[in-house]
Amino acid sequence: MAQPAGDSSTQLNPGLDYQALERFLVWIRPLQQALSLEVERGFSNLQGRKERFHSFMQRELGTPPQIPLPGDVPPRLQALAEGFAEYPSMEDAARRRQVTVVRQWLHALRQRLEPSAPMAPPRLKVAQRSSGSAASKSATPSLDSPLGQVKGIGPKLAERLASLGMLLVRDLILHYPRDYVDYSALRRIDALVPGETATIVATVRRCHGFTSPRNPNLSIIELQLQDPTGRIKVTRFLAGKRFSNPSYLHGQTRQYPSGATVAVSGLVKSGPYGISFQDPLIEVMESAQAPLRSSRIGRLLPVYPLTEGLTADRFRSLIERVLPSVRHWPEPLPRVRRESRTLLSRDKALVAIHRPESSDQLQQARHRLVFDEFLLLQLGLMQRRAALKQRSAPSLGCASDRDGLLGQFLTLLPFQFTAAQERVLAEIETDLNRQEPMARLVQGDVGSGKTVVAVAALLKAIQAGWQGAMMAPTEVLAEQHYRSLCGWMPPLHVTVELLTGSTPQKQRRRILADVASGACKILVGTHALLEDPVAFARLGLVVVDEQHRFGVRQRNRLLGKGLQPHLLTMTATPIPRTLALSLHGDLDVSQIDELPPGRTPISTAMITGSNRDEAYDLIRQEVDKGQRAYVVLPLVEESEKMDLRSAVDVHRQLADEVFPDLQVGLLHGRLASADKQAVIRAFAAGETNVLVSTTVVEVGVDVPEASVMVIDHADRFGLAQLHQLRGRVGRGAAASHCLLINDSRNPLARQRLEVLVRSTDGFEIAEMDLRLRGPGQVLGTRQSGLPDLALASLADDGSVLEEAREEAADILREDPELRDYPVLRALLDEQRSRVTAAAQLN
Ligand code: ADP
Ligand code: MG
């Protein structure tokens, strides 16, 4: 991003020298990013780590850097800063207005003070684009021109676009179509198929227009068309009084004289009088061979994501207007690389995604854009990984590994490791013997025995004279890990402590002291361990359970504490390996893809709400055999209060009416940690037979005697989550059951649940979930850091991802600092500062 100071001074704005510009950018970037985030999060006055959005804005706008600024700037900044004092009490619309005004103003300020786009090539001759569109004749705006400066976009429209997050020409171009209507299929009349969109070229036999006798506001133009294969009637409806004027209607029909050739595009439907088009687009052609003038008929017509207050046609014409600017787009890849992968150039791809000439070209355009997204992601991750590897971490190798603590632990266990566990432990041990920090993700299905593997790794660290930490996403889970460790460690004389938000002060002080002195070898806790002023004497290994809840930010915070321990993360929501590699490209991935033997598979069935009694009968049967049951309720409302109420209601109903003779417990998120613990303990001990719960039980709770899991409104859960929930049973020897209550009529919901009925393989389920819901839904744009376009491509075909990985590795092998790739470097810098800004505000 920062240009070398050398000869670039000539490009700089006379007002700001290089250093001042740097300081200006350091100040303005977080402001712009905070504003973008606020837009993305729906003007919610985002809560940052330290403060809310409005107070951040107030302070930062009020304290601009001490550099020579134009005279009008400081007073305006003061005024804008003061404006944010009112922000918390504003309505949404007012917030939106204010954020928009400030964004536009800051952007204009940046334009005034920054040198003109350093990456844009010098002005070239106007490119000879096909079929000379109107916009290419006038001067093309630069990519960084504010939209308000584009001809044809007035201040009002610019403001509307800004409130949708589009400020610059570049933003509009990056607003990709969500979908396309395909009018490119040219059909003969007798080959039209209802339900498809298509185009015909035909001759007008007759045309007449009339106003509906029943509705004077509705006029109708009816065309009788024919081609060599058949005839069809095409109707256009004109709603509005002005169309019912007879001379207007007559004029309309005169456009389509008998014998004229027309092209018609639209959705084909079948009606009572045979096949027809639904409100189609019609163009009169000079001859059947003449080129079409319309930008819509016979083409792939882009459909854009919802643009509040803008019609689709209006939006398409805006895009057409700015599209010529695409030729200024910097090309990240040198020609040789592009050609060896037969990639479209970046500018061609951008044009084609908005204005595809064929579905083949659209395919290529998508491929290129997705390739770039993945390439950038991979480069970022690979560079990070390289940086990490350069730090040194303690080597935890010992000559006699398997005779020491680790070996003793393995012999003490009442079971043998599975082959998969053995393999993964060996991979971990190899990492730990090195002097570079391990960063490994272990994926394994629920119950595959990840915990014991992690404990083995911890023991290896301790044996080498270091300490370990084990972190879980919830207190319940942390306490459970602590309990298992307390069962295993005493014979090995390894000290374990638990530190959570509810550890009493006195005990907390003692634990912190023991950790600092090295007397405590393993510290178990929630992720809050990172926030706490916990100082380890010699921290060698950190284990993080349920990695999907442990973000990049926390990982960084660990490093920020000045620690360089080895890092082992574990997740029970596996994703396909290639996807895992790409999303966690800075981690190595191991898979425990085998379950310990002797498990009776869980039988799963789907029932409807009206057959709820079947579920209760089953619970009763199992409880009579001495087993226990869970009844899980989903997040019914987006409000914890409502969920609580439904859990409380169901609990009362079960306890009073259905199972008055049994003990029914209740677990939900609102309980204090000690109460939660007490409820789980009572269930584990068999004091309660049935446990009604919200999704709190989702992660990791381990009660081997539980053999029934009833999940209410199962259709509201994701498959991975259901699989997790189901994993709470079947942990003992007894045959277990899972009943999914589905009240949805949606066939897709049924189809999704059937995957669970059929399969108990977490990897397969994850893959189906990706396929059925799409990666965007499953992973979320935010979590994966990938835009929807890239995510969507993963669903059909992961091969682009592979290609991008190879290319990224190849580029870095040749040029680790990306010296010869200024555009890629700039894009990566931008990506990083985006991540940092998000982290600051989060
Ligand atoms: P995960 O965390 O992967 O869901 P856990 O580590 O909690 O699974 O293991 C589930 C249960 O299986 C635990 O009770 C554990 O003691 C047991 N277990 C782990 N490995 C084996 C094995 N190789 N053979 C038999 N039981 C095992
Ligand atoms: Mg676990």
Tab-separated table of N, CA, C and O in Angstrom, residues 272-310:
chain	number	residue	atom	x	y	z
A	272	PRO	N	-54.437	-21.999	-20.549
A	272	PRO	CA	-55.603	-22.722	-21.068
A	272	PRO	C	-55.622	-22.787	-22.601
A	272	PRO	O	-56.229	-23.682	-23.182
A	273	TYR	N	-54.935	-21.805	-23.273
A	273	TYR	CA	-54.961	-21.820	-24.743
A	273	TYR	C	-53.617	-22.267	-25.303
A	273	TYR	O	-53.152	-21.778	-26.309
A	274	GLY	N	-52.959	-23.141	-24.621
A	274	GLY	CA	-51.657	-23.617	-25.103
A	274	GLY	C	-50.512	-22.808	-24.524
A	274	GLY	O	-50.672	-22.065	-23.553
A	275	ILE	N	-49.380	-22.949	-25.203
A	275	ILE	CA	-48.158	-22.347	-24.675
A	275	ILE	C	-48.084	-20.862	-25.003
A	275	ILE	O	-48.502	-20.427	-26.070
A	276	SER	N	-47.573	-20.057	-24.040
A	276	SER	CA	-47.396	-18.634	-24.322
A	276	SER	C	-46.242	-18.083	-23.493
A	276	SER	O	-45.624	-18.798	-22.706
A	277	PHE	N	-45.969	-16.799	-23.699
A	277	PHE	CA	-44.936	-16.149	-22.912
A	277	PHE	C	-45.586	-15.277	-21.859
A	277	PHE	O	-46.604	-14.639	-22.102
A	278	GLN	N	-44.935	-15.205	-20.712
A	278	GLN	CA	-45.475	-14.353	-19.665
A	278	GLN	C	-44.808	-12.977	-19.759
A	278	GLN	O	-43.600	-12.852	-19.623
A	279	ASP	N	-45.587	-11.967	-20.000
A	279	ASP	CA	-45.128	-10.593	-20.129
A	279	ASP	C	-43.704	-10.480	-20.700
A	279	ASP	O	-42.781	-10.044	-20.018
A	280	PRO	N	-43.549	-10.835	-21.972
A	280	PRO	CA	-42.209	-10.949	-22.541
A	280	PRO	C	-41.616	-9.625	-22.993
A	280	PRO	O	-42.300	-8.599	-23.037
A	281	LEU	N	-40.345	-9.654	-23.335
A	281	LEU	CA	-39.675	-8.541	-23.984
A	281	LEU	C	-39.798	-8.770	-25.482
A	281	LEU	O	-39.612	-9.890	-25.948
A	282	ILE	N	-40.104	-7.699	-26.223
A	282	ILE	CA	-40.303	-7.867	-27.670
A	282	ILE	C	-39.486	-6.821	-28.414
A	282	ILE	O	-39.488	-5.648	-28.040
A	283	GLU	N	-38.767	-7.228	-29.415
A	283	GLU	CA	-38.067	-6.269	-30.256
A	283	GLU	C	-38.362	-6.570	-31.716
A	283	GLU	O	-38.313	-7.718	-32.147
A	284	VAL	N	-38.657	-5.491	-32.487
A	284	VAL	CA	-38.868	-5.665	-33.916
A	284	VAL	C	-37.505	-5.651	-34.586
A	284	VAL	O	-36.673	-4.795	-34.293
A	285	MET	N	-37.261	-6.603	-35.461
A	285	MET	CA	-35.956	-6.711	-36.111
A	285	MET	C	-36.074	-6.346	-37.577
A	285	MET	O	-37.116	-6.552	-38.197
A	286	GLU	N	-34.972	-5.807	-38.119
A	286	GLU	CA	-35.012	-5.462	-39.540
A	286	GLU	C	-35.138	-6.719	-40.377
A	286	GLU	O	-35.799	-6.744	-41.395
A	287	SER	N	-34.484	-7.754	-39.986
A	287	SER	CA	-34.623	-9.051	-40.638
A	287	SER	C	-34.261	-10.106	-39.608
A	287	SER	O	-33.755	-9.774	-38.545
A	288	ALA	N	-34.514	-11.334	-39.948
A	288	ALA	CA	-34.232	-12.395	-38.984
A	288	ALA	C	-32.739	-12.532	-38.715
A	288	ALA	O	-32.339	-13.086	-37.699
A	289	GLN	N	-31.909	-11.983	-39.627
A	289	GLN	CA	-30.459	-12.104	-39.420
A	289	GLN	C	-29.857	-10.866	-38.757
A	289	GLN	O	-28.707	-10.894	-38.342
A	290	ALA	N	-30.621	-9.780	-38.682
A	290	ALA	CA	-30.061	-8.531	-38.157
A	290	ALA	C	-29.681	-8.685	-36.691
A	290	ALA	O	-30.284	-9.481	-35.972
A	291	PRO	N	-28.635	-7.956	-36.269
A	291	PRO	CA	-28.266	-8.052	-34.851
A	291	PRO	C	-29.333	-7.410	-33.975
A	291	PRO	O	-30.021	-6.479	-34.386
A	292	LEU	N	-29.428	-7.910	-32.773
A	292	LEU	CA	-30.418	-7.366	-31.844
A	292	LEU	C	-29.864	-6.108	-31.201
A	292	LEU	O	-28.704	-6.054	-30.812
A	293	ARG	N	-30.707	-5.087	-31.077
A	293	ARG	CA	-30.261	-3.854	-30.425
A	293	ARG	C	-30.424	-3.952	-28.913
A	293	ARG	O	-29.667	-3.388	-28.167
A	294	SER	N	-31.427	-4.668	-28.497
A	294	SER	CA	-31.737	-4.693	-27.066
A	294	SER	C	-30.594	-5.309	-26.266
A	294	SER	O	-29.916	-6.226	-26.724
A	295	SER	N	-30.388	-4.778	-25.076
A	295	SER	CA	-29.350	-5.366	-24.233
A	295	SER	C	-29.916	-6.525	-23.431
A	295	SER	O	-29.258	-7.094	-22.596
A	296	ARG	N	-31.181	-6.837	-23.673
A	296	ARG	CA	-31.799	-7.872	-22.853
A	296	ARG	C	-32.254	-9.077	-23.655
A	296	ARG	O	-32.020	-10.219	-23.262
A	297	ILE	N	-32.915	-8.779	-24.792
A	297	ILE	CA	-33.486	-9.888	-25.556
A	297	ILE	C	-32.393	-10.820	-26.062
A	297	ILE	O	-31.361	-10.384	-26.546
A	298	GLY	N	-32.608	-12.099	-25.904
A	298	GLY	CA	-31.678	-13.086	-26.439
A	298	GLY	C	-30.399	-13.208	-25.656
A	298	GLY	O	-29.464	-13.874	-26.070
A	299	ARG	N	-30.325	-12.538	-24.503
A	299	ARG	CA	-29.067	-12.564	-23.755
A	299	ARG	C	-29.230	-13.222	-22.401
A	299	ARG	O	-30.321	-13.550	-21.975
A	300	LEU	N	-28.068	-13.320	-21.732
A	300	LEU	CA	-28.090	-13.681	-20.322
A	300	LEU	C	-28.274	-12.369	-19.577
A	300	LEU	O	-27.417	-11.504	-19.604
A	301	LEU	N	-29.390	-12.236	-18.964
A	301	LEU	CA	-29.714	-10.973	-18.326
A	301	LEU	C	-29.346	-11.036	-16.848
A	301	LEU	O	-29.841	-11.897	-16.133
A	302	PRO	N	-28.468	-10.131	-16.396
A	302	PRO	CA	-28.066	-10.208	-14.990
A	302	PRO	C	-29.200	-9.812	-14.042
A	302	PRO	O	-30.015	-8.956	-14.373
A	303	VAL	N	-29.227	-10.460	-12.906
A	303	VAL	CA	-30.190	-10.109	-11.865
A	303	VAL	C	-29.374	-9.742	-10.638
A	303	VAL	O	-28.574	-10.541	-10.173
A	304	TYR	N	-29.558	-8.532	-10.126
A	304	TYR	CA	-28.694	-8.068	-9.047
A	304	TYR	C	-29.311	-8.303	-7.681
A	304	TYR	O	-30.534	-8.353	-7.555
A	305	PRO	N	-28.458	-8.404	-6.668
A	305	PRO	CA	-28.999	-8.548	-5.310
A	305	PRO	C	-29.865	-7.329	-4.998
A	305	PRO	O	-29.645	-6.258	-5.570
A	306	LEU	N	-30.755	-7.521	-4.114
A	306	LEU	CA	-31.746	-6.502	-3.781
A	306	LEU	C	-31.134	-5.113	-3.671
A	306	LEU	O	-30.189	-4.876	-2.936
A	307	THR	N	-31.642	-4.204	-4.460
A	307	THR	CA	-31.190	-2.826	-4.358
A	307	THR	C	-32.405	-1.969	-4.074
A	307	THR	O	-33.088	-1.516	-4.983
A	308	GLU	N	-32.651	-1.821	-2.807
A	308	GLU	CA	-33.749	-1.023	-2.276
A	308	GLU	C	-34.008	0.244	-3.097
A	308	GLU	O	-33.124	1.073	-3.249
A	309	GLY	N	-35.211	0.380	-3.572
A	309	GLY	CA	-35.581	1.627	-4.214
A	309	GLY	C	-35.016	1.821	-5.612
A	309	GLY	O	-35.094	2.904	-6.163
A	310	LEU	N	-34.400	0.794	-6.175
A	310	LEU	CA	-33.878	0.912	-7.537
A	310	LEU	C	-34.461	-0.221	-8.362
A	310	LEU	O	-34.363	-1.371	-7.971
